[in-house]
Amino acid sequence: MNSQEYISEPNKHIEEYLDYYFSGSKKLEYAVLLNGEWGSGKTWFVKKYIEKQKKQGKKVSYISLNGLSKTADIDDAIFKSIHPVLASKQAKLAGQVLKGALKATLKIDLDEDSKDDGSVGISVPDIKLPDYLKINDKFILVFDDLERCELKIEETLGYINYFVEQENIKVLIVSNDTEIKESDHFLRKKEKLIGATFNYTEDQELAIRSILEEISSSDLKDKLISKILFITEIFNKIAYKNLRAFKQTIFDFERFYRKDIFEWKGDFDQDIFEKLLKSFLILSIENKKGRFDKEILRFKKDEYEGKNAKDNSEKVILKIMCGINSRDSEDFMNKYNLGLNEFIISPNLWNEILNLNIIDKSKIEEELYEVYFRFKEEQPTWLKLMNFLDLDECEFDELVELAKEEVENHQLENPSDILHTISILIYLKENQLISFSLDHLLPIAIADWKKFIEVNEKMRRIYDHSFVEYSGHYGFIAKEIPQFSDFMKDIVKAYEDKYSEKDATRASELIDLMENNSQLFIQRISLTNREENYYYNYPIMKEVNAQVFANKLCMIKQSDCMSSLYGLSHRYSIQASFNMYIEEKSWFNQVEDYIKTNILPTANKITKARINLRILPEISKIKEDAEK
């Protein structure tokens, strides 16, 4: 055997011994124990070795002892492994379950009556089994996860010993002995059963390569294999030696990967691919370790003692830019020598991707452009000013004047640029590096920000606290300065104002939906699990003209009318941190009064019947239920 034929070069001595142990029919009367830490790759090694044995004509039964609590459970697992057809429910439905004497005396409850049915024979008169299914000198038993078996360890070893002593079956046991509490009884059983013990040496690069080889996309597979040293370095930096977690992360990245999101003007951007790959590996595996506080990149909120708005030292500025605001966050950023902006996309979006399993391609592309691709054209003035300590005085003054003019002349069209420009100017003013007043710039910036910010229909207010700390993955350098805090309060208010400015349009759309799509009307105003529940906690109905609503309710088809009323009933039945009925009670009463006093007296007999028999009773019921 040359070195290229070994599964793992550092563990070739193990493979050579197993080849000797499993070859021929010599009665050795002992089992082999392979130890290795969780996530070291030992199970991967064993399964690769099993594949080689099967190619040589061996019949292998691989059993994970994880969670098994009775010897009958192990019997069942072995039987199903050896005879998957006989163990299937289809075989049980064939009529007569054939019973006899199994050479290894495996007692199986085939009737599912919790009573042993005796022994199932390996040769059955009515079913001729292929020779390769019979237990003979080519049969191998592999027991994995010994330390995770719920039986007493000595009882498990005694059970396994039967196969070795009585049936001359070759057995490999795989375990993590650091998790096993050794007792005198255990040591005696182990000494009797185990004839050779090996410790698996982690062959990290090979294990990682084997995982990457399982990727379906040849394009992504080639890209990742070409960066295997880069990936291995990150894996070691994370220091979570769990290949299962790594494998899951790689498959998650495969699901995340879309070649075109890494392209800019038709060319694949290798730099952003590597940055996102690095971020994905770090955040995903750290998250699996339980590193974060419920959400990705959310840290414990202990107060960072070194913050000082008056301090313009490079160290403090860098911490602010990196999004460091606590010891916990600083420890994490220092571990990887990364700032918040170097994780590329926002914590909220990372949380969607890694915790909620939502891959929204449009959001990802939008954020990648905002924080990376647009900067490939030209760095904004504010970002150049962030490095003011490295600028000469002339260059500094030119950039300050340019930033001032960009605000005054309404040249900033990106909301993030507007906020960061004001932030850096306030910081420089606070630290007496500029002398002109900023008072006239703030209203201009607020108006321009309001003009260019896009309103999210489901978000009438900005609740995210991080909004006032950073934007575009760069922390606001002035976030601790009162003038900037007041400016951001005005910014938040500007968003609320812009949101409410569309209320008349929203009200008009709701009126149309009552007739044209009453189900969507229900979803818009009710608390449901649908994305269209825009206004369930927003008193939008107060913006709807009560008379117009009442007329529409009495005019549309009966089914649409009742659907609309059902939507209001569901809306007002929710008792949470908000109570829409209290908010809209006056409006709802106006609707009822207008129907009674203006529509009902002049309506034709059919409309009157609808109002008296359906509409008004339902309105009364809604009020009664809401006021309980």
XYZ file of C-alpha atoms in Angstrom:
628
model
C 0.000 0.000 0.000
C 1.517 3.318 -0.981
C 0.889 6.510 0.945
C -1.682 7.768 -1.549
C -3.935 4.780 -0.750
C -4.254 5.674 2.920
C -7.372 7.460 4.079
C -5.308 9.657 6.388
C -1.510 9.808 6.352
C -1.175 10.680 10.085
C -3.384 7.681 10.924
C -2.045 5.139 8.461
C -0.804 2.920 11.326
C -4.421 2.578 12.481
C -5.553 1.620 9.009
C -2.747 -0.910 8.648
C -3.661 -2.561 11.951
C -7.380 -2.686 11.100
C -6.524 -4.313 7.766
C -4.633 -7.004 9.687
C -7.394 -7.352 12.308
C -10.244 -7.702 9.832
C -8.427 -9.953 7.338
C -8.791 -13.734 7.319
C -10.689 -15.979 9.717
C -8.201 -16.169 12.581
C -10.028 -16.105 15.923
C -8.538 -13.123 17.760
C -11.124 -12.925 20.597
C -10.731 -9.203 21.264
C -12.131 -5.903 19.985
C -10.254 -2.819 18.775
C -10.897 0.566 20.396
C -10.441 3.827 18.497
C -10.444 6.960 20.645
C -10.756 10.541 19.496
C -12.292 13.825 20.611
C -15.663 14.959 19.311
C -15.349 16.728 15.976
C -11.847 15.391 15.360
C -12.948 13.491 12.261
C -12.665 9.964 13.696
C -16.198 9.015 12.622
C -15.468 10.315 9.136
C -12.294 8.200 9.107
C -14.211 5.101 10.264
C -16.911 5.532 7.622
C -14.279 5.934 4.902
C -12.616 2.765 6.163
C -15.964 0.936 6.129
C -16.406 1.941 2.471
C -13.042 0.334 1.662
C -13.989 -2.847 3.531
C -17.303 -3.105 1.685
C -15.467 -2.827 -1.622
C -13.441 -5.846 -0.496
C -16.619 -7.889 0.022
C -17.045 -7.408 3.768
C -20.491 -7.003 5.300
C -20.330 -4.183 7.857
C -22.949 -3.281 10.442
C -22.372 0.287 11.700
C -24.240 1.094 14.918
C -24.353 4.440 16.696
C -24.940 3.874 20.397
C -25.939 7.510 20.897
C -29.106 7.628 23.018
C -29.678 3.838 23.158
C -30.839 2.856 26.634
C -31.473 -0.931 26.458
C -29.684 -3.884 24.924
C -32.888 -4.540 22.986
C -32.387 -1.166 21.291
C -28.923 -2.257 20.173
C -30.357 -5.621 18.997
C -32.894 -3.756 16.911
C -30.280 -1.424 15.428
C -28.038 -4.361 14.456
C -30.906 -6.334 12.946
C -32.058 -3.387 10.870
C -28.508 -2.818 9.699
C -28.025 -6.461 8.668
C -31.518 -7.159 7.338
C -33.136 -3.843 6.317
C -35.792 -5.682 4.277
C -36.851 -8.026 7.058
C -36.849 -5.148 9.549
C -39.127 -3.007 7.385
C -42.843 -2.624 7.971
C -43.432 -3.936 4.434
C -41.965 -7.299 5.474
C -44.259 -7.419 8.500
C -47.268 -6.901 6.249
C -46.275 -9.896 4.104
C -48.332 -12.075 6.421
C -46.266 -14.407 8.592
C -43.257 -13.003 10.402
C -40.784 -15.837 10.248
C -39.128 -16.703 13.508
C -36.273 -19.016 14.324
C -32.787 -18.817 15.695
C -30.523 -15.948 14.725
C -26.911 -16.930 15.036
C -26.161 -13.824 17.105
C -29.363 -14.291 19.176
C -30.839 -10.882 18.306
C -34.193 -10.542 20.098
C -36.452 -8.217 18.125
C -39.999 -7.077 18.903
C -41.360 -7.385 15.356
C -44.993 -7.215 16.486
C -44.403 -3.909 18.306
C -46.105 -5.351 21.377
C -43.146 -4.637 23.691
C -42.580 -8.406 24.138
C -39.705 -10.363 22.681
C -40.918 -12.499 19.778
C -38.041 -14.908 20.054
C -35.188 -14.978 17.640
C -35.274 -14.291 13.941
C -33.329 -16.802 11.891
C -30.748 -15.748 9.377
C -31.948 -18.530 7.062
C -35.677 -18.550 6.568
C -37.510 -21.280 4.596
C -39.922 -18.905 2.885
C -37.397 -16.148 2.097
C -34.060 -17.076 0.594
C -31.532 -14.522 1.831
C -28.553 -13.634 -0.339
C -25.281 -14.985 1.007
C -23.868 -11.504 1.584
C -26.517 -10.887 4.242
C -25.502 -13.870 6.308
C -23.221 -13.486 9.305
C -19.883 -15.194 8.563
C -16.163 -14.483 8.793
C -16.641 -11.515 6.444
C -18.974 -9.803 8.922
C -17.768 -6.755 10.897
C -19.514 -4.908 13.735
C -18.703 -1.217 14.368
C -20.044 0.470 17.510
C -19.689 4.273 17.478
C -20.419 6.846 20.233
C -19.699 4.471 23.115
C -19.600 7.382 25.569
C -23.085 8.528 24.499
C -24.819 5.207 25.134
C -27.324 5.530 27.993
C -26.599 2.021 29.287
C -23.987 1.654 32.007
C -20.649 1.565 30.229
C -19.649 -1.805 31.719
C -23.017 -3.282 30.676
C -22.464 -2.066 27.118
C -18.969 -3.588 27.027
C -20.328 -6.872 28.399
C -22.964 -6.910 25.672
C -20.348 -6.295 22.962
C -18.092 -8.952 24.459
C -20.687 -11.614 23.566
C -20.148 -11.049 19.844
C -16.380 -11.250 20.229
C -16.164 -14.328 22.490
C -19.176 -16.403 21.426
C -19.538 -15.545 17.750
C -15.951 -14.743 16.786
C -17.147 -11.484 15.190
C -14.561 -8.740 14.562
C -15.610 -5.590 16.427
C -14.397 -1.986 16.246
C -15.483 0.349 19.056
C -15.255 4.112 18.549
C -15.392 6.491 21.499
C -14.253 9.677 23.156
C -12.640 8.289 26.293
C -12.278 11.718 27.878
C -16.063 11.615 28.431
C -16.035 8.205 30.129
C -15.822 7.996 33.917
C -13.506 5.097 34.642
C -14.353 2.722 37.465
C -12.650 -0.518 38.560
C -15.531 -2.489 37.059
C -15.241 -0.605 33.775
C -11.474 -1.121 33.626
C -11.863 -4.882 34.192
C -14.433 -5.137 31.397
C -12.272 -3.021 29.117
C -9.157 -5.081 29.864
C -11.036 -8.289 29.050
C -12.575 -7.014 25.802
C -10.105 -4.585 24.228
C -6.983 -6.041 22.669
C -5.703 -2.948 20.867
C -6.324 0.754 21.488
C -5.560 3.630 19.127
C -5.868 7.389 19.462
C -7.030 9.121 16.300
C -4.828 12.008 15.201
C -6.878 14.826 13.741
C -6.135 15.150 10.018
C -7.769 18.506 9.673
C -7.019 19.467 6.093
C -8.113 16.086 4.790
C -11.343 16.182 6.807
C -12.119 19.708 5.620
C -11.351 18.750 2.028
C -13.694 15.758 2.272
C -16.499 18.066 3.446
C -15.860 20.508 0.610
C -15.937 17.623 -1.875
C -19.582 17.024 -0.902
C -20.689 20.408 -2.268
C -23.053 19.972 -5.218
C -22.143 23.140 -7.121
C -18.908 22.511 -9.032
C -18.336 26.275 -9.307
C -18.504 26.804 -5.542
C -16.652 23.563 -4.791
C -13.683 24.646 -6.923
C -13.640 28.098 -5.341
C -13.638 26.721 -1.791
C -11.095 23.977 -2.403
C -8.755 26.561 -3.906
C -9.050 28.468 -0.585
C -8.686 25.449 1.702
C -5.710 26.911 3.599
C -7.652 30.158 4.067
C -10.671 28.186 5.350
C -8.529 26.013 7.647
C -6.898 29.093 9.145
C -10.302 30.592 9.942
C -11.520 27.300 11.400
C -8.516 27.145 13.707
C -8.943 30.799 14.687
C -12.516 30.097 15.781
C -11.106 27.299 17.975
C -14.234 25.151 17.936
C -12.937 21.728 16.920
C -16.252 20.400 15.771
C -16.298 19.164 12.195
C -20.035 18.523 12.381
C -20.663 22.215 13.022
C -18.202 23.103 10.274
C -19.917 20.768 7.814
C -23.319 22.248 8.574
C -21.889 25.744 8.101
C -20.381 24.831 4.720
C -23.718 23.439 3.514
C -25.447 26.582 4.792
C -22.962 28.654 2.805
C -23.756 26.587 -0.280
C -27.407 27.509 0.154
C -26.444 31.159 0.645
C -24.113 31.304 -2.376
C -25.271 33.004 -5.581
C -22.478 33.735 -8.021
C -24.051 36.935 -9.329
C -24.202 38.641 -5.930
C -20.394 38.644 -5.947
C -20.186 40.197 -9.406
C -19.626 43.870 -10.179
C -20.025 45.103 -13.726
C -19.841 41.551 -15.040
C -16.687 40.506 -13.151
C -16.536 38.139 -10.171
C -15.090 40.014 -7.192
C -12.804 37.567 -5.391
C -12.146 40.039 -2.589
C -15.786 40.366 -1.515
C -16.248 36.585 -1.916
C -13.426 35.943 0.561
C -14.667 38.628 2.951
C -18.187 37.187 3.005
C -16.906 33.624 3.257
C -14.753 34.592 6.243
C -17.657 36.417 7.909
C -20.044 33.537 7.250
C -17.695 30.945 8.763
C -16.924 33.048 11.836
C -20.481 34.138 12.577
C -22.116 30.796 11.823
C -19.746 28.666 13.898
C -19.504 31.206 16.744
C -23.288 31.230 16.770
C -23.347 27.432 17.032
C -20.935 27.760 19.973
C -23.495 29.999 21.691
C -21.209 33.027 21.462
C -23.880 35.666 20.855
C -26.677 37.015 23.017
C -29.750 35.746 21.096
C -28.883 37.579 17.873
C -25.866 37.600 15.574
C -23.254 40.208 16.623
C -25.278 41.126 19.693
C -23.015 41.453 22.714
C -23.425 41.846 26.445
C -24.109 45.451 27.321
C -21.480 46.088 29.960
C -20.337 49.671 29.739
C -17.019 50.230 28.031
C -14.931 52.346 30.418
C -12.645 53.869 27.828
C -15.294 55.905 26.008
C -14.659 59.615 26.067
C -16.173 61.965 23.521
C -13.375 64.489 24.079
C -10.670 61.929 23.363
C -9.584 62.124 19.729
C -6.821 59.553 20.023
C -6.468 57.161 17.132
C -7.214 54.175 19.380
C -10.566 55.565 20.519
C -11.529 56.642 16.993
C -10.785 53.188 15.645
C -12.923 51.561 18.334
C -15.840 53.798 17.485
C -15.479 53.091 13.778
C -15.304 49.350 14.489
C -18.575 49.398 16.441
C -16.918 48.510 19.756
C -19.063 49.655 22.676
C -18.376 47.042 25.374
C -15.671 44.730 26.612
C -17.577 41.797 25.164
C -17.652 43.288 21.685
C -14.018 44.390 21.986
C -12.911 40.857 22.923
C -14.717 39.455 19.917
C -13.389 42.043 17.448
C -9.848 41.630 18.813
C -10.039 37.852 18.439
C -10.451 38.217 14.685
C -8.819 41.624 14.265
C -11.987 42.821 12.536
C -14.298 45.794 12.840
C -18.080 45.720 12.495
C -17.841 47.054 8.940
C -15.606 44.137 7.945
C -18.457 41.686 8.469
C -19.858 43.424 5.366
C -23.609 43.052 5.786
C -25.613 44.248 8.771
C -26.158 42.254 11.979
C -29.904 42.255 11.289
C -29.392 40.666 7.885
C -26.865 38.182 9.274
C -29.456 37.229 11.866
C -32.023 36.594 9.131
C -29.557 34.438 7.210
C -28.056 32.416 10.071
C -30.816 32.251 12.688
C -34.024 32.593 10.680
C -32.733 30.804 7.548
C -34.055 33.575 5.300
C -31.986 34.189 2.158
C -33.305 37.428 0.652
C -31.148 38.002 -2.426
C -32.381 41.549 -3.022
C -31.503 42.593 0.553
C -28.069 41.023 0.287
C -27.357 42.774 -3.020
C -28.601 46.089 -1.653
C -26.341 45.920 1.393
C -23.336 44.719 -0.606
C -23.676 47.717 -2.874
C -24.111 50.095 0.035
C -21.105 48.950 2.064
C -18.738 47.669 -0.606
C -19.378 48.045 -4.312
C -20.219 51.754 -4.308
C -16.967 52.480 -2.476
C -15.058 50.886 -5.346
C -15.958 53.945 -7.420
C -14.710 56.547 -4.943
C -14.470 56.880 -1.188
C -16.962 59.420 0.209
C -15.561 62.546 1.828
C -16.673 61.568 5.329
C -14.778 58.268 5.133
C -11.589 60.070 4.111
C -12.078 62.439 7.050
C -12.377 59.503 9.452
C -8.609 59.125 9.064
C -7.960 62.795 9.838
C -5.089 61.979 12.189
C -3.085 60.775 9.191
C -3.887 63.809 7.009
C -1.722 66.885 6.589
C -3.377 70.160 7.579
C -3.974 71.371 4.038
C -5.645 68.140 2.979
C -7.695 68.117 6.178
C -8.979 71.668 5.594
C -9.894 70.858 1.988
C -11.876 67.781 2.998
C -13.692 69.654 5.781
C -14.685 72.401 3.352
C -15.808 69.812 0.815
C -17.959 68.011 3.417
C -19.551 71.333 4.420
C -20.324 72.191 0.786
C -21.789 68.756 0.114
C -24.378 69.367 2.823
C -25.047 73.022 1.936
C -25.463 72.287 -1.785
C -27.630 69.178 -1.313
C -25.026 66.999 -3.019
C -25.439 63.987 -0.726
C -28.089 61.565 -1.975
C -27.194 58.513 0.089
C -28.853 58.531 3.559
C -25.823 56.871 5.177
C -23.467 59.491 3.702
C -25.635 62.268 5.139
C -25.550 60.830 8.659
C -21.812 60.110 8.633
C -20.991 63.551 7.227
C -22.861 65.279 10.050
C -21.332 62.872 12.562
C -17.736 63.635 11.552
C -18.379 67.389 11.427
C -19.943 67.375 14.906
C -17.011 65.328 16.212
C -14.479 67.726 14.728
C -16.399 70.719 16.076
C -16.608 69.176 19.546
C -12.857 68.645 19.531
C -12.192 72.211 18.280
C -10.738 71.138 14.967
C -13.152 73.310 12.984
C -14.435 76.764 13.902
C -17.590 77.349 11.816
C -21.088 76.787 13.188
C -23.017 73.675 12.184
C -26.461 74.993 13.110
C -27.452 75.825 9.539
C -26.275 72.432 8.218
C -28.423 70.226 10.462
C -31.889 71.184 9.057
C -30.541 70.753 5.510
C -29.192 67.307 6.357
C -32.458 66.237 8.013
C -34.536 67.368 5.018
C -32.245 65.624 2.526
C -32.131 62.435 4.592
C -35.923 62.406 4.752
C -36.080 62.914 0.989
C -33.867 59.950 0.132
C -34.707 57.442 2.840
C -37.089 54.696 1.730
C -40.057 53.979 3.970
C -40.703 50.390 4.969
C -44.477 49.858 5.053
C -44.168 47.523 8.033
C -41.992 49.911 10.042
C -43.662 53.188 10.979
C -40.963 53.984 13.544
C -37.264 53.219 13.773
C -37.090 50.871 16.747
C -33.619 49.452 16.141
C -31.304 50.978 18.744
C -28.272 50.269 16.567
C -29.573 52.847 14.072
C -28.206 55.652 16.246
C -24.842 53.886 16.690
C -23.740 53.020 13.166
C -24.733 53.054 9.510
C -23.294 51.154 6.566
C -21.275 49.141 9.115
C -19.293 52.173 10.250
C -19.880 53.424 13.754
C -20.861 57.064 14.185
C -17.768 58.791 15.540
C -19.937 61.402 17.310
C -22.438 58.994 18.851
C -21.518 60.026 22.413
C -21.845 63.767 21.746
C -25.172 65.373 22.838
C -25.514 67.481 19.680
C -25.363 64.356 17.528
C -27.816 62.526 19.813
C -30.294 65.402 19.362
C -29.690 65.341 15.602
C -30.482 61.611 15.475
C -33.703 62.161 17.446
C -34.744 64.641 14.746
C -33.799 62.078 12.090
C -36.000 59.433 13.740
C -38.853 61.959 13.897
C -38.324 62.769 10.206
C -38.854 59.094 9.350
C -42.113 58.992 11.309
C -43.280 62.129 9.523
C -42.464 60.667 6.122
C -44.276 57.463 6.999
C -47.438 59.284 8.092
C -47.414 61.467 4.967
C -48.595 58.428 2.998
C -51.547 57.743 5.285
C -54.092 59.247 2.858
C -52.838 56.936 0.111
C -52.940 53.955 2.485
C -56.520 54.793 3.479
C -57.572 55.003 -0.170
C -55.947 51.633 -0.919
C -57.803 50.006 1.982
C -61.129 51.270 0.669
C -60.333 49.753 -2.741
C -59.293 46.438 -1.169
C -62.664 46.092 0.587
C -64.255 45.583 -2.817
C -61.465 44.199 -4.960
C -59.517 41.978 -2.546
C -61.247 41.648 0.806
C -58.839 38.892 1.940
C -55.869 41.215 1.491
C -57.834 43.897 3.362
C -58.068 41.466 6.311
C -54.334 40.737 6.148
C -53.399 44.423 5.970
C -55.216 45.379 9.169
C -54.983 42.162 11.237
C -52.284 40.434 13.249
C -51.502 37.393 11.099
C -48.408 35.437 10.114
C -48.523 36.963 6.653
C -46.034 39.575 5.435
C -48.912 41.804 4.338
C -49.999 42.616 7.924
C -48.675 46.158 7.589
C -51.072 48.007 9.895
C -52.101 45.565 12.626
C -50.541 47.835 15.293
C -50.969 51.154 13.515
C -54.251 53.139 13.845
C -54.622 53.534 10.093
C -58.423 53.302 10.158
C -58.561 56.749 11.771
C -57.196 58.045 8.468
C -60.048 56.431 6.530
C -63.044 58.685 6.015
C -65.792 57.129 8.155
C -68.563 58.125 5.719
C -66.700 56.701 2.722
C -66.034 53.471 4.625
C -69.708 53.176 5.693
C -70.965 53.717 2.127
C -68.496 51.181 0.732
C -69.485 48.627 3.407
C -73.167 48.885 2.462
C -72.545 48.921 -1.298
C -70.159 46.001 -1.912
C -71.099 42.330 -2.214
C -72.344 40.652 0.950
C -69.299 38.320 1.115
C -66.846 41.233 0.820
C -68.824 43.232 3.360
C -68.675 40.437 5.935
C -64.985 39.806 5.200
C -64.244 43.478 5.873
C -66.142 43.350 9.145
C -64.358 40.132 10.074
C -61.051 41.946 9.504
C -62.111 44.658 11.973
C -63.345 42.044 14.455
C -60.004 40.237 14.353
C -58.117 43.548 14.547
C -59.974 44.635 17.680
C -59.849 41.230 19.406
C -56.081 41.409 19.966
C -55.124 42.563 23.463
C -51.397 43.242 23.435
C -49.117 46.190 24.109
C -51.452 48.055 21.771
C -55.278 48.166 21.656
C -56.524 49.237 18.257
C -60.136 49.391 19.375
C -59.371 52.054 21.958
C -57.335 53.942 19.352
C -60.098 53.740 16.739
C -63.244 53.587 18.880
C -64.355 57.076 17.921
C -63.896 56.314 14.207
C -65.805 53.016 14.528
C -68.704 54.780 16.269
C -68.811 57.330 13.441
C -69.154 54.511 10.922
C -72.045 52.977 12.880
C -73.802 56.319 13.380
C -73.508 57.265 9.714
C -75.020 53.926 8.627
C -77.940 54.364 11.057
C -78.695 58.036 10.425
C -77.672 58.642 6.789
C -77.666 55.397 4.829
C -80.415 53.283 6.421
C -83.311 55.830 6.148
C -82.977 56.223 2.359
C -81.815 52.695 1.436
C -83.894 50.311 -0.687
C -85.456 47.307 1.017
C -82.643 44.867 0.127
C -79.970 47.224 1.413
C -82.036 47.855 4.541
C -82.304 44.117 5.081
C -78.520 43.710 4.734
C -77.911 46.552 7.176
C -80.449 45.355 9.757
C -79.836 41.626 9.453
C -76.071 41.522 8.931
C -74.101 44.756 9.161
C -75.449 46.426 12.307
C -75.654 43.171 14.333
C -72.032 42.402 13.393
C -70.929 45.931 14.323
C -72.672 45.570 17.695
C -70.976 42.222 18.272
C -67.562 43.667 17.422
C -68.071 46.480 19.932
C -69.378 44.130 22.603
C -66.426 41.753 22.242
C -63.864 44.567 22.109
C -65.222 46.254 25.233
C -65.219 43.135 27.424
